PDB file of C-alpha atoms in Angstrom:
ATOM      1  CA  MET A   1      32.157  29.448  73.169  1.00  0.00           C
ATOM      2  CA  THR A   2      31.836  29.358  69.801  1.00  0.00           C
ATOM      3  CA  THR A   3      29.490  26.942  68.157  1.00  0.00           C
ATOM      4  CA  LEU A   4      30.969  24.939  65.284  1.00  0.00           C
ATOM      5  CA  ALA A   5      28.805  24.798  62.177  1.00  0.00           C
ATOM      6  CA  GLY A   6      27.389  22.147  60.583  1.00  0.00           C
ATOM      7  CA  ILE A   7      29.310  20.877  57.246  1.00  0.00           C
ATOM      8  CA  ASN A   8      26.128  21.809  55.270  1.00  0.00           C
ATOM      9  CA  GLU A   9      26.371  25.575  56.562  1.00  0.00           C
ATOM     10  CA  LEU A  10      30.316  25.608  55.927  1.00  0.00           C
ATOM     11  CA  PHE A  11      29.760  24.057  52.444  1.00  0.00           C
ATOM     12  CA  PRO A  12      25.978  25.383  51.239  1.00  0.00           C
ATOM     13  CA  GLN A  13      24.622  23.050  48.613  1.00  0.00           C
ATOM     14  CA  PRO A  14      23.156  24.399  45.285  1.00  0.00           C
ATOM     15  CA  GLU A  15      19.626  24.301  45.351  1.00  0.00           C
ATOM     16  CA  ALA A  16      18.283  21.966  42.576  1.00  0.00           C
ATOM     17  CA  ALA A  17      17.067  22.835  39.479  1.00  0.00           C
ATOM     18  CA  PRO A  18      13.303  23.171  40.202  1.00  0.00           C
ATOM     19  CA  ARG A  19      11.325  20.933  37.674  1.00  0.00           C
ATOM     20  CA  GLN A  20      10.171  22.599  34.604  1.00  0.00           C
ATOM     21  CA  ALA A  21       6.093  22.549  34.527  1.00  0.00           C
ATOM     22  CA  ASN A  22       4.372  20.667  31.828  1.00  0.00           C
ATOM     23  CA  SER A  23       4.240  22.730  28.616  1.00  0.00           C
ATOM     24  CA  VAL A  24       0.585  23.261  26.879  1.00  0.00           C
ATOM     25  CA  GLU A  25       1.521  20.589  25.189  1.00  0.00           C
ATOM     26  CA  ASP A  26       1.249  18.126  27.674  1.00  0.00           C
ATOM     27  CA  MET A  27      -1.872  19.304  29.453  1.00  0.00           C
ATOM     28  CA  GLY A  28      -5.318  18.207  28.614  1.00  0.00           C
ATOM     29  CA  SER A  29      -8.177  20.539  27.929  1.00  0.00           C
ATOM     30  CA  GLU A  30      -9.373  20.277  32.141  1.00  0.00           C
ATOM     31  CA  ALA A  31      -5.933  21.418  33.141  1.00  0.00           C
ATOM     32  CA  PHE A  32      -5.401  24.242  30.695  1.00  0.00           C
ATOM     33  CA  LEU A  33      -9.099  25.502  31.683  1.00  0.00           C
ATOM     34  CA  THR A  34      -8.127  25.319  35.310  1.00  0.00           C
ATOM     35  CA  LEU A  35      -4.817  26.934  34.660  1.00  0.00           C
ATOM     36  CA  MET A  36      -6.203  29.947  32.639  1.00  0.00           C
ATOM     37  CA  VAL A  37      -8.710  30.660  35.165  1.00  0.00           C
ATOM     38  CA  ALA A  38      -6.178  30.411  38.059  1.00  0.00           C
ATOM     39  CA  GLN A  39      -4.305  32.633  36.090  1.00  0.00           C
ATOM     40  CA  LEU A  40      -6.984  35.513  35.284  1.00  0.00           C
ATOM     41  CA  LYS A  41      -7.889  35.230  39.169  1.00  0.00           C
ATOM     42  CA  ASN A  42      -4.624  36.318  40.143  1.00  0.00           C
ATOM     43  CA  GLN A  43      -2.976  37.934  37.699  1.00  0.00           C
ATOM     44  CA  ASP A  44      -1.913  41.664  38.874  1.00  0.00           C
ATOM     45  CA  PRO A  45      -4.982  44.364  38.318  1.00  0.00           C
ATOM     46  CA  THR A  46      -2.589  46.959  37.358  1.00  0.00           C
ATOM     47  CA  LYS A  47      -0.375  44.852  35.145  1.00  0.00           C
ATOM     48  CA  PRO A  48      -2.917  42.475  33.435  1.00  0.00           C
ATOM     49  CA  LEU A  49      -2.522  39.695  31.043  1.00  0.00           C
ATOM     50  CA  ASP A  50      -1.400  41.257  27.833  1.00  0.00           C
ATOM     51  CA  ASN A  51      -4.516  40.254  25.337  1.00  0.00           C
ATOM     52  CA  MET A  52      -1.893  39.005  22.446  1.00  0.00           C
ATOM     53  CA  ASP A  53      -0.345  36.874  25.137  1.00  0.00           C
ATOM     54  CA  PHE A  54      -3.690  35.256  26.285  1.00  0.00           C
ATOM     55  CA  MET A  55      -4.841  34.636  22.772  1.00  0.00           C
ATOM     56  CA  GLY A  56      -1.566  32.924  21.839  1.00  0.00           C
ATOM     57  CA  GLN A  57      -1.899  30.427  24.753  1.00  0.00           C
ATOM     58  CA  LEU A  58      -5.479  29.637  23.377  1.00  0.00           C
ATOM     59  CA  ALA A  59      -3.877  29.299  19.706  1.00  0.00           C
ATOM     60  CA  GLN A  60      -1.489  27.350  21.009  1.00  0.00           C
ATOM     61  CA  PHE A  61      -3.696  25.047  23.091  1.00  0.00           C
ATOM     62  CA  GLY A  62      -5.683  25.059  19.816  1.00  0.00           C
ATOM     63  CA  THR A  63      -3.417  23.892  17.117  1.00  0.00           C
ATOM     64  CA  VAL A  64      -1.748  20.673  19.993  1.00  0.00           C
ATOM     65  CA  SER A  65      -5.298  19.929  20.731  1.00  0.00           C
ATOM     66  CA  GLY A  66      -6.433  20.202  16.654  1.00  0.00           C
ATOM     67  CA  ILE A  67      -3.437  18.100  15.386  1.00  0.00           C
ATOM     68  CA  GLN A  68      -4.019  15.407  18.486  1.00  0.00           C
ATOM     69  CA  GLU A  69      -7.924  15.072  17.389  1.00  0.00           C
ATOM     70  CA  LEU A  70      -6.539  14.548  13.950  1.00  0.00           C
ATOM     71  CA  ASN A  71      -3.873  11.995  14.766  1.00  0.00           C
ATOM     72  CA  THR A  72      -6.722   9.903  16.341  1.00  0.00           C
ATOM     73  CA  GLY A  73      -9.648  10.413  13.208  1.00  0.00           C
ATOM     74  CA  PHE A  74      -6.183   9.500  10.598  1.00  0.00           C
ATOM     75  CA  GLY A  75      -5.592   6.534  12.861  1.00  0.00           C
ATOM     76  CA  GLY A  76      -9.164   5.321  12.653  1.00  0.00           C
ATOM     77  CA  LEU A  77      -9.994   6.011   9.313  1.00  0.00           C
ATOM     78  CA  ALA A  78      -6.387   4.067   8.604  1.00  0.00           C
ATOM     79  CA  SER A  79      -8.005   1.241  10.410  1.00  0.00           C
ATOM     80  CA  ALA A  80     -11.208   1.575   8.705  1.00  0.00           C
ATOM     81  CA  LEU A  81      -9.449   1.298   5.068  1.00  0.00           C
ATOM     82  CA  THR A  82      -7.280  -1.235   6.069  1.00  0.00           C
ATOM     83  CA  GLY A  83     -10.553  -3.413   7.362  1.00  0.00           C
ATOM     84  CA  SER A  84     -12.573  -2.345   4.097  1.00  0.00           C
ATOM     85  CA  GLN A  85      -9.522  -3.977   1.813  1.00  0.00           C
ATOM     86  CA  ALA A  86      -9.058  -6.986   3.777  1.00  0.00           C
ATOM     87  CA  LEU A  87     -13.002  -7.588   3.281  1.00  0.00           C
ATOM     88  CA  GLN A  88     -12.322  -6.813  -0.441  1.00  0.00           C
ATOM     89  CA  ALA A  89      -9.302  -8.860  -0.728  1.00  0.00           C
ATOM     90  CA  ALA A  90     -11.034 -12.024   0.844  1.00  0.00           C
ATOM     91  CA  ASN A  91     -13.800 -11.749  -1.773  1.00  0.00           C
ATOM     92  CA  LEU A  92     -11.370 -12.135  -4.454  1.00  0.00           C
ATOM     93  CA  VAL A  93     -10.023 -15.987  -3.850  1.00  0.00           C
ATOM     94  CA  GLY A  94     -10.838 -18.277  -6.238  1.00  0.00           C
ATOM     95  CA  ARG A  95     -10.766 -15.277  -9.056  1.00  0.00           C
ATOM     96  CA  ASP A  96      -8.590 -14.196 -11.755  1.00  0.00           C
ATOM     97  CA  VAL A  97      -7.047 -10.849 -11.617  1.00  0.00           C
ATOM     98  CA  VAL A  98      -5.009  -9.044 -14.162  1.00  0.00           C
ATOM     99  CA  THR A  99      -1.306  -8.523 -12.765  1.00  0.00           C
ATOM    100  CA  GLU A 100       1.777  -6.265 -13.642  1.00  0.00           C
ATOM    101  CA  GLY A 101       3.779  -8.853 -14.576  1.00  0.00           C
ATOM    102  CA  ASN A 102       4.065 -10.506 -18.381  1.00  0.00           C
ATOM    103  CA  VAL A 103       4.865 -14.287 -16.889  1.00  0.00           C
ATOM    104  CA  GLY A 104       1.559 -16.242 -17.005  1.00  0.00           C
ATOM    105  CA  LEU A 105       0.495 -19.663 -15.538  1.00  0.00           C
ATOM    106  CA  LEU A 106      -0.319 -22.209 -18.037  1.00  0.00           C
ATOM    107  CA  ARG A 107      -2.799 -24.286 -15.580  1.00  0.00           C
ATOM    108  CA  PRO A 108      -5.942 -26.656 -16.125  1.00  0.00           C
ATOM    109  CA  VAL A 109      -9.054 -25.012 -17.034  1.00  0.00           C
ATOM    110  CA  GLU A 110     -12.010 -26.027 -14.668  1.00  0.00           C
ATOM    111  CA  GLY A 111     -14.543 -28.112 -16.342  1.00  0.00           C
ATOM    112  CA  GLY A 112     -11.889 -29.628 -18.674  1.00  0.00           C
ATOM    113  CA  ALA A 113     -11.188 -33.668 -19.473  1.00  0.00           C
ATOM    114  CA  GLU A 114     -10.597 -35.699 -16.481  1.00  0.00           C
ATOM    115  CA  GLY A 115      -9.645 -38.925 -15.876  1.00  0.00           C
ATOM    116  CA  GLY A 116      -7.497 -40.783 -18.438  1.00  0.00           C
ATOM    117  CA  ASP A 117      -7.746 -38.080 -20.830  1.00  0.00           C
ATOM    118  CA  ASP A 118      -4.895 -35.306 -21.000  1.00  0.00           C
ATOM    119  CA  PRO A 119      -6.187 -31.958 -18.810  1.00  0.00           C
ATOM    120  CA  VAL A 120      -7.239 -29.228 -20.806  1.00  0.00           C
ATOM    121  CA  LEU A 121      -4.736 -26.306 -20.460  1.00  0.00           C
ATOM    122  CA  ALA A 122      -4.702 -22.659 -20.680  1.00  0.00           C
ATOM    123  CA  LEU A 123      -2.664 -19.629 -20.041  1.00  0.00           C
ATOM    124  CA  ASP A 124      -4.852 -16.142 -20.213  1.00  0.00           C
ATOM    125  CA  ALA A 125      -3.359 -12.839 -20.463  1.00  0.00           C
ATOM    126  CA  THR A 126      -4.382  -9.217 -21.697  1.00  0.00           C
ATOM    127  CA  VAL A 127      -2.320  -7.211 -24.257  1.00  0.00           C
ATOM    128  CA  ALA A 128      -2.771  -3.301 -23.925  1.00  0.00           C
ATOM    129  CA  PHE A 129      -2.826  -1.893 -27.434  1.00  0.00           C
ATOM    130  CA  THR A 130      -2.576   1.969 -27.071  1.00  0.00           C
ATOM    131  CA  GLY A 131      -2.882   2.449 -30.622  1.00  0.00           C
ATOM    132  CA  ASN A 132      -4.004   0.776 -34.125  1.00  0.00           C
ATOM    133  CA  ALA A 133      -1.895  -1.918 -34.837  1.00  0.00           C
ATOM    134  CA  THR A 134      -1.671  -2.483 -38.582  1.00  0.00           C
ATOM    135  CA  SER A 135      -0.121  -6.353 -37.345  1.00  0.00           C
ATOM    136  CA  ALA A 136       0.723  -8.006 -33.824  1.00  0.00           C
ATOM    137  CA  THR A 137       2.732 -10.923 -33.280  1.00  0.00           C
ATOM    138  CA  LEU A 138       2.193 -13.159 -30.301  1.00  0.00           C
ATOM    139  CA  PHE A 139       5.388 -14.580 -28.831  1.00  0.00           C
ATOM    140  CA  ILE A 140       5.584 -17.205 -25.817  1.00  0.00           C
ATOM    141  CA  GLN A 141       8.715 -18.643 -24.013  1.00  0.00           C
ATOM    142  CA  ASP A 142       9.775 -20.762 -21.439  1.00  0.00           C
ATOM    143  CA  MET A 143      11.606 -19.458 -18.477  1.00  0.00           C
ATOM    144  CA  SER A 144      14.887 -20.317 -19.382  1.00  0.00           C
ATOM    145  CA  GLY A 145      13.789 -18.278 -22.465  1.00  0.00           C
ATOM    146  CA  ARG A 146      13.202 -20.525 -25.515  1.00  0.00           C
ATOM    147  CA  LEU A 147      10.571 -19.740 -27.630  1.00  0.00           C
ATOM    148  CA  VAL A 148       7.836 -22.186 -27.751  1.00  0.00           C
ATOM    149  CA  TYR A 149       4.746 -20.405 -29.497  1.00  0.00           C
ATOM    150  CA  SER A 150       4.119 -17.757 -31.793  1.00  0.00           C
ATOM    151  CA  ALA A 151       1.122 -16.348 -33.777  1.00  0.00           C
ATOM    152  CA  ALA A 152      -0.242 -13.342 -35.261  1.00  0.00           C
ATOM    153  CA  LEU A 153      -2.809 -11.461 -33.661  1.00  0.00           C
ATOM    154  CA  PRO A 154      -5.919  -9.735 -35.842  1.00  0.00           C
ATOM    155  CA  PRO A 155      -4.948  -6.477 -36.988  1.00  0.00           C
ATOM    156  CA  GLY A 156      -6.400  -3.621 -36.608  1.00  0.00           C
ATOM    157  CA  VAL A 157      -6.675  -3.809 -32.768  1.00  0.00           C
ATOM    158  CA  SER A 158      -6.342  -0.359 -30.641  1.00  0.00           C
ATOM    159  CA  SER A 159      -7.318  -1.203 -27.031  1.00  0.00           C
ATOM    160  CA  ASP A 160      -6.768  -3.976 -24.459  1.00  0.00           C
ATOM    161  CA  PHE A 161      -7.298  -7.486 -26.367  1.00  0.00           C
ATOM    162  CA  ARG A 162      -7.180 -10.420 -24.464  1.00  0.00           C
ATOM    163  CA  VAL A 163      -5.224 -13.659 -25.669  1.00  0.00           C
ATOM    164  CA  GLN A 164      -5.363 -17.205 -24.591  1.00  0.00           C
ATOM    165  CA  TRP A 165      -3.128 -19.733 -25.098  1.00  0.00           C
ATOM    166  CA  ASP A 166      -3.656 -23.721 -24.709  1.00  0.00           C
ATOM    167  CA  GLY A 167      -0.753 -24.766 -24.061  1.00  0.00           C
ATOM    168  CA  ARG A 168       0.716 -26.283 -27.483  1.00  0.00           C
ATOM    169  CA  ASP A 169       3.814 -25.298 -29.203  1.00  0.00           C
ATOM    170  CA  GLY A 170       4.146 -24.762 -32.955  1.00  0.00           C
ATOM    171  CA  SER A 171       4.067 -28.373 -34.001  1.00  0.00           C
ATOM    172  CA  GLY A 172       0.834 -28.815 -31.946  1.00  0.00           C
ATOM    173  CA  ALA A 173       2.536 -30.593 -29.086  1.00  0.00           C
ATOM    174  CA  GLN A 174       1.439 -30.402 -25.789  1.00  0.00           C
ATOM    175  CA  LEU A 175       3.478 -28.491 -23.188  1.00  0.00           C
ATOM    176  CA  GLU A 176       3.701 -29.046 -19.609  1.00  0.00           C
ATOM    177  CA  ALA A 177       1.593 -26.617 -17.142  1.00  0.00           C
ATOM    178  CA  GLY A 178       3.503 -24.265 -15.419  1.00  0.00           C
ATOM    179  CA  GLN A 179       5.021 -20.405 -15.960  1.00  0.00           C
ATOM    180  CA  TYR A 180       5.652 -19.031 -19.491  1.00  0.00           C
ATOM    181  CA  ARG A 181       6.388 -15.491 -20.452  1.00  0.00           C
ATOM    182  CA  VAL A 182       4.230 -13.651 -22.821  1.00  0.00           C
ATOM    183  CA  SER A 183       4.956 -10.888 -24.743  1.00  0.00           C
ATOM    184  CA  VAL A 184       3.809  -9.274 -28.236  1.00  0.00           C
ATOM    185  CA  GLU A 185       5.257  -6.674 -30.735  1.00  0.00           C
ATOM    186  CA  ALA A 186       3.199  -4.747 -33.171  1.00  0.00           C
ATOM    187  CA  LEU A 187       3.518  -2.222 -36.202  1.00  0.00           C
ATOM    188  CA  VAL A 188       1.650   0.767 -34.977  1.00  0.00           C
ATOM    189  CA  GLY A 189       2.049   3.933 -37.095  1.00  0.00           C
ATOM    190  CA  GLY A 190       4.575   1.987 -39.070  1.00  0.00           C
ATOM    191  CA  VAL A 191       7.056   1.555 -36.230  1.00  0.00           C
ATOM    192  CA  SER A 192       7.852  -1.554 -34.518  1.00  0.00           C
ATOM    193  CA  THR A 193       7.216  -1.446 -30.799  1.00  0.00           C
ATOM    194  CA  THR A 194       6.897  -4.000 -27.794  1.00  0.00           C
ATOM    195  CA  VAL A 195       3.182  -3.717 -26.565  1.00  0.00           C
ATOM    196  CA  PRO A 196       2.399  -4.646 -22.609  1.00  0.00           C
ATOM    197  CA  VAL A 197       1.346  -7.517 -21.664  1.00  0.00           C
ATOM    198  CA  TYR A 198      -0.127  -8.402 -18.321  1.00  0.00           C
ATOM    199  CA  ALA A 199      -0.977 -12.110 -17.378  1.00  0.00           C
ATOM    200  CA  HIS A 200      -3.913 -13.294 -15.588  1.00  0.00           C
ATOM    201  CA  GLN A 201      -3.514 -14.789 -11.846  1.00  0.00           C
ATOM    202  CA  ARG A 202      -6.054 -16.621 -10.032  1.00  0.00           C
ATOM    203  CA  VAL A 203      -5.988 -15.638  -6.365  1.00  0.00           C
ATOM    204  CA  GLU A 204      -5.168 -18.409  -4.016  1.00  0.00           C
ATOM    205  CA  SER A 205      -5.687 -16.616  -0.196  1.00  0.00           C
ATOM    206  CA  VAL A 206      -5.029 -13.193   1.483  1.00  0.00           C
ATOM    207  CA  ALA A 207      -2.726 -12.557   3.876  1.00  0.00           C
ATOM    208  CA  ILE A 208      -2.574  -9.500   6.185  1.00  0.00           C
ATOM    209  CA  ALA A 209       0.921  -8.046   7.547  1.00  0.00           C
ATOM    210  CA  ALA A 210       0.634  -7.840  11.617  1.00  0.00           C
ATOM    211  CA  GLY A 211       2.722  -4.860  11.660  1.00  0.00           C
ATOM    212  CA  THR A 212       1.523  -2.777   9.139  1.00  0.00           C
ATOM    213  CA  GLY A 213      -1.618  -3.991   8.351  1.00  0.00           C
ATOM    214  CA  ASP A 214      -1.211  -3.933   4.658  1.00  0.00           C
ATOM    215  CA  VAL A 215      -3.118  -6.549   2.966  1.00  0.00           C
ATOM    216  CA  ALA A 216      -1.343  -8.865   0.155  1.00  0.00           C
ATOM    217  CA  LEU A 217      -2.859 -11.626  -2.587  1.00  0.00           C
ATOM    218  CA  ASN A 218      -1.208 -14.633  -2.764  1.00  0.00           C
ATOM    219  CA  LEU A 219      -1.484 -15.830  -6.519  1.00  0.00           C
ATOM    220  CA  ALA A 220      -1.632 -19.570  -8.088  1.00  0.00           C
ATOM    221  CA  ASN A 221       1.776 -18.751  -9.525  1.00  0.00           C
ATOM    222  CA  GLY A 222       3.593 -18.661  -6.450  1.00  0.00           C
ATOM    223  CA  GLN A 223       3.786 -14.626  -6.102  1.00  0.00           C
ATOM    224  CA  THR A 224       2.212 -12.449  -3.307  1.00  0.00           C
ATOM    225  CA  VAL A 225       1.323  -9.232  -4.614  1.00  0.00           C
ATOM    226  CA  GLY A 226      -0.046  -5.684  -3.177  1.00  0.00           C
ATOM    227  CA  MET A 227      -3.650  -4.853  -4.014  1.00  0.00           C
ATOM    228  CA  ASN A 228      -1.946  -1.717  -5.744  1.00  0.00           C
ATOM    229  CA  THR A 229      -0.337  -3.474  -8.388  1.00  0.00           C
ATOM    230  CA  ILE A 230      -3.960  -5.577  -9.701  1.00  0.00           C
ATOM    231  CA  LYS A 231      -4.805  -3.571 -12.871  1.00  0.00           C
ATOM    232  CA  SER A 232      -8.387  -5.062 -12.694  1.00  0.00           C
ATOM    233  CA  ILE A 233     -10.552  -7.775 -11.431  1.00  0.00           C
ATOM    234  CA  LEU A 234     -11.929 -10.299 -14.209  1.00  0.00           C
TER     235      LEU A 234
END
C-alpha cells in the first residue's frame, strides 16, 4: 500500500533566508577579537587567510572603533563647552554688553536722583569708526522714525568712540525712557558714510535651551540674543 506523502513533502516550503550576521561595525572589541582568533584557528592550512584580507578587517574595525571614540570624545567636549559658556553667561547678569543692533534703551542711571526728582536717564552706545573722520554727526530717533536729537561728535576720531545721550531733545526737554535708534554719519576721506553703531544693553538673565543646550542672554530691552552676537563686555 502506497503511503500518502504529507503536504510538506508534496509542496516543500522554501528555506528561510539565513539571518545576516552582524557586520564589523556592530561588534564590540571583545567580540571582534574572539571572532578573529576563531577564524585563525579554523582556517584551511592549505588556504590560509590572505594577509591583505586580514589587514583589511583590522583596518575596518579600527576605523569604526576610532570614529565611535571620536564621537564620544566630541560629545563630552560639547557638554564641557556648554557648561563653561553657561557659567560665563551667568557672570554677565547685571552687566552691560555691546550688542550688534543700534537700538538702545534709555533707562534710569544707577545712583541717579530718586524720590520727587525726575530720575537721571542715559542711553549708551559705541560708534565704530574705521577711518579718520573729519566730521561726524550723532542722530537719535524714536521708534516711529522721528528725529528727536542730533549733535556733532569730536573730529578726528578713528577708532571706537563711546557716546552717551541723556534723553533730552534739541530744546532740552526730557523724553520718556524706552527704546531709541542711534545712527552716525561721518565724513571720512572726503566721502560721507554711515558709521556702524552698537548699543549697550543690560543683561537681565540667562536662558539655556533644553534640546540643544544653547546659551542665550535676556536683555533689558526685551531681546534675547545668543552669546555669539555679543561684541564685547563692559
